[in-house]
Tab-separated table of C-alpha atoms in Angstrom:
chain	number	residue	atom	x	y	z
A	18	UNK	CA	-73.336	7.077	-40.693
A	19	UNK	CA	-69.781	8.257	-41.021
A	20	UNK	CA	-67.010	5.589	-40.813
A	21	UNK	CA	-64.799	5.446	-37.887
A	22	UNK	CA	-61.506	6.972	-39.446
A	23	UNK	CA	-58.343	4.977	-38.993
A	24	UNK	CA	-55.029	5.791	-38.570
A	25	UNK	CA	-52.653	4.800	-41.712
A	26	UNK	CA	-50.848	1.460	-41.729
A	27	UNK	CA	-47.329	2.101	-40.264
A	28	UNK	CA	-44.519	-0.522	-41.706
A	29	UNK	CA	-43.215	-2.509	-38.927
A	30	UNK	CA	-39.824	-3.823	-39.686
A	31	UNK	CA	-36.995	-1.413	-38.398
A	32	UNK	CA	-33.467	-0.444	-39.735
A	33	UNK	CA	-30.963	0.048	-36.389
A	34	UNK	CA	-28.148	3.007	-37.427
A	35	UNK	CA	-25.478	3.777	-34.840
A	36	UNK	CA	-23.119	6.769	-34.872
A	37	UNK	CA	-19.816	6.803	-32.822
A	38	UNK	CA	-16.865	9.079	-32.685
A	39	UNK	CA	-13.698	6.496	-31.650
A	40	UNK	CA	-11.333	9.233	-30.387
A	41	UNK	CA	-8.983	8.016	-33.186
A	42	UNK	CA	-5.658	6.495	-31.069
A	43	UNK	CA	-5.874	8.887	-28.201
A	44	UNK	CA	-5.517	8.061	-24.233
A	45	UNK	CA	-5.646	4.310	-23.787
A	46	UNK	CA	-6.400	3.022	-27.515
A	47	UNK	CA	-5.272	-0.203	-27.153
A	48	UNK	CA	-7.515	-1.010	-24.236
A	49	UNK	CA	-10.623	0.878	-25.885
A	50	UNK	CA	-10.449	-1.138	-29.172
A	51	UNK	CA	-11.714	-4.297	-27.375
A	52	UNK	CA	-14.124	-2.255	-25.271
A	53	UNK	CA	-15.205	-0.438	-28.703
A	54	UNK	CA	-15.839	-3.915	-30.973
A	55	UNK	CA	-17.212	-5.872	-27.016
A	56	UNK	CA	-20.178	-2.638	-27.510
A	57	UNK	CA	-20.292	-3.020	-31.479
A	58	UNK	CA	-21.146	-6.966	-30.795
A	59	UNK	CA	-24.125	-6.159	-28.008
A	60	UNK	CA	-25.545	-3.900	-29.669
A	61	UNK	CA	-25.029	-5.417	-33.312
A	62	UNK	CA	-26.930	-2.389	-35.674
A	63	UNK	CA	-27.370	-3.263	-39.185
A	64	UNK	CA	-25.573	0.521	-39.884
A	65	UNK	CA	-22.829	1.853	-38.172
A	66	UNK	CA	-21.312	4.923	-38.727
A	67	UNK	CA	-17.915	5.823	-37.330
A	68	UNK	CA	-15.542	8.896	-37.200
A	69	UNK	CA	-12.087	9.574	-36.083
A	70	UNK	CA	-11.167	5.914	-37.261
A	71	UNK	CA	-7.589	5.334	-37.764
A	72	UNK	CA	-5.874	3.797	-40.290
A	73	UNK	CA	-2.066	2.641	-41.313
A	74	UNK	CA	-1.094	4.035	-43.970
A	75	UNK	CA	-0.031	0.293	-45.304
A	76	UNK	CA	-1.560	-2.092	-42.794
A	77	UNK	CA	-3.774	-2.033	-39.916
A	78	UNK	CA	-7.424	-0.499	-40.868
A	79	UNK	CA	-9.232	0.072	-37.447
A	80	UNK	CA	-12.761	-0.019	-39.431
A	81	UNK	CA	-11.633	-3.260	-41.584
A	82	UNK	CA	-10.600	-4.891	-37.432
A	83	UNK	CA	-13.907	-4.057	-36.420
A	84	UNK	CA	-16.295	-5.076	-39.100
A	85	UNK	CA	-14.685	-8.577	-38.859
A	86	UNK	CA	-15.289	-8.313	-35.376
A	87	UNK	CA	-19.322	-8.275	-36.212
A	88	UNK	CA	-18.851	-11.011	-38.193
A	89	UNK	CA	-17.825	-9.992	-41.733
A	90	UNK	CA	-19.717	-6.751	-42.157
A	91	UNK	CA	-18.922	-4.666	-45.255
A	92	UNK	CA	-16.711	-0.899	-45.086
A	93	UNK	CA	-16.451	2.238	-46.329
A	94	UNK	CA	-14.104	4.511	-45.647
A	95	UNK	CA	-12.579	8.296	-46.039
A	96	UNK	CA	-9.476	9.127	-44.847
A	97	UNK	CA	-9.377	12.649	-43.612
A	98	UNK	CA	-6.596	14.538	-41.380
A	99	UNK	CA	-3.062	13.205	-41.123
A	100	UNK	CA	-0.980	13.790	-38.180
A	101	UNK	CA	2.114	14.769	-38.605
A	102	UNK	CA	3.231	13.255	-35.221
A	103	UNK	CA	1.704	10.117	-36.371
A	104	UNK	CA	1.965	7.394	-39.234
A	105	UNK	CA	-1.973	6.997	-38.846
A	106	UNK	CA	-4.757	8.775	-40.857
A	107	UNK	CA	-8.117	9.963	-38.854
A	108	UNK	CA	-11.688	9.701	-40.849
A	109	UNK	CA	-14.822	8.103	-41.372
A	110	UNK	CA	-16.188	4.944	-42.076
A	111	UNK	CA	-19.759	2.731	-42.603
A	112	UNK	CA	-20.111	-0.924	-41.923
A	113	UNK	CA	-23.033	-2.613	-42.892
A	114	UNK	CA	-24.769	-5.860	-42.775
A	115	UNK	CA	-24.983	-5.620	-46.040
A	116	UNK	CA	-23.255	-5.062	-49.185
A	117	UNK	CA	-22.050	-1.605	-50.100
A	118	UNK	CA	-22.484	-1.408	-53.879
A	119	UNK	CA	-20.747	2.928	-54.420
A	120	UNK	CA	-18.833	4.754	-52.206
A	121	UNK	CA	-18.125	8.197	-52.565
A	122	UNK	CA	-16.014	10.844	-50.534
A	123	UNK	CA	-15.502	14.510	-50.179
A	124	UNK	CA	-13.401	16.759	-48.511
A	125	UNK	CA	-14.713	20.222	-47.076
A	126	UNK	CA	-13.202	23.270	-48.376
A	127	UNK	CA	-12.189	25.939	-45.897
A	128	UNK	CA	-10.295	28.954	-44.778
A	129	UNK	CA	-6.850	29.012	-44.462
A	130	UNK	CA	-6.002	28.123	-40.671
A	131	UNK	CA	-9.086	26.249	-39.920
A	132	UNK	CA	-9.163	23.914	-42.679
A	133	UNK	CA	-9.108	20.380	-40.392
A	134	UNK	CA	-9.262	18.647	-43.740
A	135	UNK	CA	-12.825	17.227	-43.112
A	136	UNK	CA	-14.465	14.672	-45.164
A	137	UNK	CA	-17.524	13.303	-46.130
A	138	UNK	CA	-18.963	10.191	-47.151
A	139	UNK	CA	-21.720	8.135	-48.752
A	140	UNK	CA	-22.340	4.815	-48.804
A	141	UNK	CA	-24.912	2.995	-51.192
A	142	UNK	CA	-25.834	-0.253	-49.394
A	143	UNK	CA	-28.170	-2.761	-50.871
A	144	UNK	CA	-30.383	-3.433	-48.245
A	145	UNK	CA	-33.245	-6.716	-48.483
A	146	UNK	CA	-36.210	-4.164	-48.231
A	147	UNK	CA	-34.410	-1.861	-50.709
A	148	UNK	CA	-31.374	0.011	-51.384
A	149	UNK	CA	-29.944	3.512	-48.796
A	150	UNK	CA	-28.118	5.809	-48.703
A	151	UNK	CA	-25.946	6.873	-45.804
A	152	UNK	CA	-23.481	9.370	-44.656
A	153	UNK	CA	-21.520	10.362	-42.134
A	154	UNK	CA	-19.454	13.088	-41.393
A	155	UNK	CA	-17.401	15.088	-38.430
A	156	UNK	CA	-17.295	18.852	-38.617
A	157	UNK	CA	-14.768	21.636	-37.414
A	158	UNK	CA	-14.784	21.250	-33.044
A	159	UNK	CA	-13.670	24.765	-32.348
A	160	UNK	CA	-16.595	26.288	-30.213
A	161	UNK	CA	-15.502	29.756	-32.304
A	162	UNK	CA	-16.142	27.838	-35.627
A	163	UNK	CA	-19.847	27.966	-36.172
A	164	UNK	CA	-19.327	29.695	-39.261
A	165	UNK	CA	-17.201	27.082	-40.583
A	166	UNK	CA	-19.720	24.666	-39.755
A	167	UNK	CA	-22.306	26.558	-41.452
A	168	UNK	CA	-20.478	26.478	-44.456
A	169	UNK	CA	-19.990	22.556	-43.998
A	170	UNK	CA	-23.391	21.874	-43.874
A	171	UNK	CA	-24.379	24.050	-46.903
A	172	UNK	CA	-21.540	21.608	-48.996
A	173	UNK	CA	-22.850	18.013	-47.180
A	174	UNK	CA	-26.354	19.050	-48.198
A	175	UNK	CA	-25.103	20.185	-51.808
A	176	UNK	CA	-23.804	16.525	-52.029
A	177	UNK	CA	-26.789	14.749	-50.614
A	178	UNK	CA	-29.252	16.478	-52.745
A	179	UNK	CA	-27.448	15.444	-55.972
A	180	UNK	CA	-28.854	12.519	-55.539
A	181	UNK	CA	-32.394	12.703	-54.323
A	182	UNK	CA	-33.896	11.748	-57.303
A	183	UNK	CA	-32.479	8.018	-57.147
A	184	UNK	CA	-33.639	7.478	-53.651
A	185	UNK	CA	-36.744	5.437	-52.464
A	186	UNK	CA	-35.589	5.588	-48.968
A	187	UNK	CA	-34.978	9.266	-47.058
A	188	UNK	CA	-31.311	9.906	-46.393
A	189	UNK	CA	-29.706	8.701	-43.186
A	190	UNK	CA	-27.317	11.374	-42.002
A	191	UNK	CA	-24.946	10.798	-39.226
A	192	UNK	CA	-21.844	11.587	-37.516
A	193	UNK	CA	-20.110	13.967	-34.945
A	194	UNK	CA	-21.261	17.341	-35.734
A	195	UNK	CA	-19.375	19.675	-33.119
A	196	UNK	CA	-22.518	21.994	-32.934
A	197	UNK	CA	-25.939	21.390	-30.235
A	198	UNK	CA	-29.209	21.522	-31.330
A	199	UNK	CA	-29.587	25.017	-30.529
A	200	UNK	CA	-27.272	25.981	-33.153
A	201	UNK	CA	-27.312	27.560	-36.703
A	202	UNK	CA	-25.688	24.833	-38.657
A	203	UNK	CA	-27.760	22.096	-36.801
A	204	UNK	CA	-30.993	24.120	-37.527
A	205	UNK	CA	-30.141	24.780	-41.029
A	206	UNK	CA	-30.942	20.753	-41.233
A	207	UNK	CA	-33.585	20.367	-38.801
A	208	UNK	CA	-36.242	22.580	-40.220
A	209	UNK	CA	-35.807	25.263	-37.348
A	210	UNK	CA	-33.685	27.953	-39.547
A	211	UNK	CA	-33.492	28.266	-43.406
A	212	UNK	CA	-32.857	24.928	-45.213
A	213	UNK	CA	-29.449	24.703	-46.685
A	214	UNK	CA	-31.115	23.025	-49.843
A	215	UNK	CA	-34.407	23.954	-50.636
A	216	UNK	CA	-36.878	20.594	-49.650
A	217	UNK	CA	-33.770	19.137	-47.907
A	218	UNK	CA	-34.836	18.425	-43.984
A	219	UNK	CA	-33.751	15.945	-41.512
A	220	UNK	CA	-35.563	14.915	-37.963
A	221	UNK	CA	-33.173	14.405	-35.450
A	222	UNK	CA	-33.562	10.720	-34.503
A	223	UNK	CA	-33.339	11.917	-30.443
A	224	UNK	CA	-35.757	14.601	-30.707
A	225	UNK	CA	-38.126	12.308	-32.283
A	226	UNK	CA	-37.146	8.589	-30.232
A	227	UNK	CA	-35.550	9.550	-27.617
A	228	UNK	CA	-36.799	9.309	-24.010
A	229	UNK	CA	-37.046	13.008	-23.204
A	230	UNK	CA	-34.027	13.180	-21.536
A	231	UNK	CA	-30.469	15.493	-22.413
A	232	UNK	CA	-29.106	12.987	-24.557
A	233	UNK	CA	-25.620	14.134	-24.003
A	234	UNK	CA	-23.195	12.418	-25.872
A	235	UNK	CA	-20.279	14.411	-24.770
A	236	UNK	CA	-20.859	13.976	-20.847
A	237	UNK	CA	-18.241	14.688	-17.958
A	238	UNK	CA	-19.440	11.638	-16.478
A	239	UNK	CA	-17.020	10.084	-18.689
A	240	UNK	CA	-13.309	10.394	-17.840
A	241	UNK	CA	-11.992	11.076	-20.596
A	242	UNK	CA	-14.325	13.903	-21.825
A	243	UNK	CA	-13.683	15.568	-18.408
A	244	UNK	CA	-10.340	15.988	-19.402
A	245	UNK	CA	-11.592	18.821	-22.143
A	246	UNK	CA	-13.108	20.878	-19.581
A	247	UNK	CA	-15.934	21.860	-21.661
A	248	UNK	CA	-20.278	21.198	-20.764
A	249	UNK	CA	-21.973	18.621	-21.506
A	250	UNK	CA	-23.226	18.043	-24.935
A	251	UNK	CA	-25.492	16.837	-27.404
A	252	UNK	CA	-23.227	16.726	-30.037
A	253	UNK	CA	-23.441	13.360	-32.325
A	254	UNK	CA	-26.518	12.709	-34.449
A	255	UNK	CA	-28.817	9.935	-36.539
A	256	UNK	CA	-30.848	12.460	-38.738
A	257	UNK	CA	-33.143	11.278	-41.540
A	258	UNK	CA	-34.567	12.933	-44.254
A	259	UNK	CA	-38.417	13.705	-43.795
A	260	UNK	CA	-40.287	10.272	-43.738
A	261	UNK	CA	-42.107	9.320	-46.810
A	262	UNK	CA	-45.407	7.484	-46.636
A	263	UNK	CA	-46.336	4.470	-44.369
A	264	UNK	CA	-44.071	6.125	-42.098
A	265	UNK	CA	-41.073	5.021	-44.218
A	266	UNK	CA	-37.765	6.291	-42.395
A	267	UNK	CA	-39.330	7.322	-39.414
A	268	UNK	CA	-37.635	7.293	-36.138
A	269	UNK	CA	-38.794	4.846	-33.689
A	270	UNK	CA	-36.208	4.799	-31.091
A	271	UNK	CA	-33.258	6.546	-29.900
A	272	UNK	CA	-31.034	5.730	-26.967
A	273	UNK	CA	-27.665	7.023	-25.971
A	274	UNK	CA	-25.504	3.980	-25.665
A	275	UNK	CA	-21.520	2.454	-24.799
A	276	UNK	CA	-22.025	5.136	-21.827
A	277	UNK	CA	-20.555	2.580	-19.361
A	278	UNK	CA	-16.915	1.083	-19.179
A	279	UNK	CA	-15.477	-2.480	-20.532
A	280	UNK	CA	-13.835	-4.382	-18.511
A	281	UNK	CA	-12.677	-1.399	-16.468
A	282	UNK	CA	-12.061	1.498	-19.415
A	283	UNK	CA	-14.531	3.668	-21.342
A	284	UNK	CA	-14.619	2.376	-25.118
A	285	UNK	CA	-14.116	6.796	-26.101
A	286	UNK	CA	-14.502	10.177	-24.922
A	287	UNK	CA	-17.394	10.582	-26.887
A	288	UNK	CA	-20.987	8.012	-26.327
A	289	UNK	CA	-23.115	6.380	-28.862
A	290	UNK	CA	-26.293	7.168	-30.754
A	291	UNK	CA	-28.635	4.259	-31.243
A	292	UNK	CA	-31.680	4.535	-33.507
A	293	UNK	CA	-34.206	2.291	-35.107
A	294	UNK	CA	-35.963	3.519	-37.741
A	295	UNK	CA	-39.332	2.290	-40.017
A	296	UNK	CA	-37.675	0.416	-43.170
């Protein structure tokens, strides 16, 4: 008599990433940055990953304010473009609940007059069921840009892959990518078009967790994203490198979050991405 087969042990404990685009110091900022760290502290992920952060060039680090706002997480951070109206950079950062032991950044190359001086980042984080690796990134928003985009995501996966073979955990990939699922540079990572590195593919974490739903993230149900005049999007990401075994890295849950205003004012233009993935 043939044994009843049985389904492959799963791991149970669960890593919770975020991904959030601040809208840097535009419309209200002072009144969002309470409403942004009130919605950090709710939903309190072990992984956060922010862009259009702002920082003084000699004093006040938005990502350093809100990391001791959680309680003393650790930050990474890449400045990207300056303003020239401004004395504050806008980039990227991580905060973690744990340590982060590297950092690394890179900026995008690109054509003259679209070069938004783009960055990307990494963060090595020495996590208690093993070390990860996370980035985050925000790509060209021009709806004409696609090809610019492409290009971006050809370079980010050039600097994930180098280095794959140090990983034990799949890479978590997040940020604001500009681009909906539908299109080339999102497919390049998703499986759905060629790879931009060979063996290199990500599930998107609201494809996989989420409940079925749009998932906009850029919604006109928000004030200050109906100001841009443009549809609503899915436009911000958790992606994860292709789960290893027992399930390792896969996506549990997804849920769009900080969709709802604090004390009276949307925390950004943009909502959050929540995931919880196998870890």
């Amino acid at each position: 008599m043939t044994a009843a087969w049985e389904a492959p042990a799963r791991l149970d404990t669960r890593l919770s990433v975020l991904t959030w685009n601040l809208w840097w110091r535009f419309g209200p900022w002072a009144q969002r940055q309470p409403a942004i760290a009130a919605t950090l502290a709710r939903l309190a992920p072990d992984v956060v990953c922010l862009q259009e952060v702002w920082a003084a060039p000699h004093g006040e680090r938005q990502a350093e304010q809100l990391a001791a706002a959680l309680g003393g997480y650790h930050v990474a951070e890449a400045a990207g473009v300056g303003f020239e109206f401004a004395d504050h950079s806008l980039g990227n950062a991580v905060l973690s609940r744990w340590p982060i032991l590297a950092v690394e950044e890179r900026r995008f190359s690109a054509p003259a007059g679209v070069d938004e001086l783009r960055v990307m980042l990494r963060a090595n984080i020495d996590g208690p069921r093993g070390p990860l690796e996370v980035f985050t990134t925000h790509l060209n928003f021009r709806l004409d840009q696609s090809h610019v985009r492409q290009a971006q995501v050809r370079a980010l996966c050039e600097f994930i892959a180098e280095t794959t073979g140090s990983r034990t955990f799949p890479p978590v990939l997040c940020g604001d990518f500009n681009a909906e699922p539908g299109s080339d540079e999102i497919r390049m990572l998703t499986g759905l078009a060629a790879a931009a590195v060979p063996k290199l593919v990500f599930l998107d974490a609201w494809r996989a967790g989420g409940d079925g739903g749009p998932g906009y993230t850029w919604s006109n149900a928000n004030p200050f994203a109906a100001l841009d005049c443009e549809p609503d999007r899915r436009i911000d990401y958790v992606l994860v490198g292709y789960p290893r075994d027992h399930g390792v890295g896969q996506v549990v849950t997804a849920r769009v979050e900080a969709t709802s205003p604090v004390d009276g004012v949307h925390p950004s233009d943009h909502y959050a991405l929540y995931a919880e993935l196998r870890y």
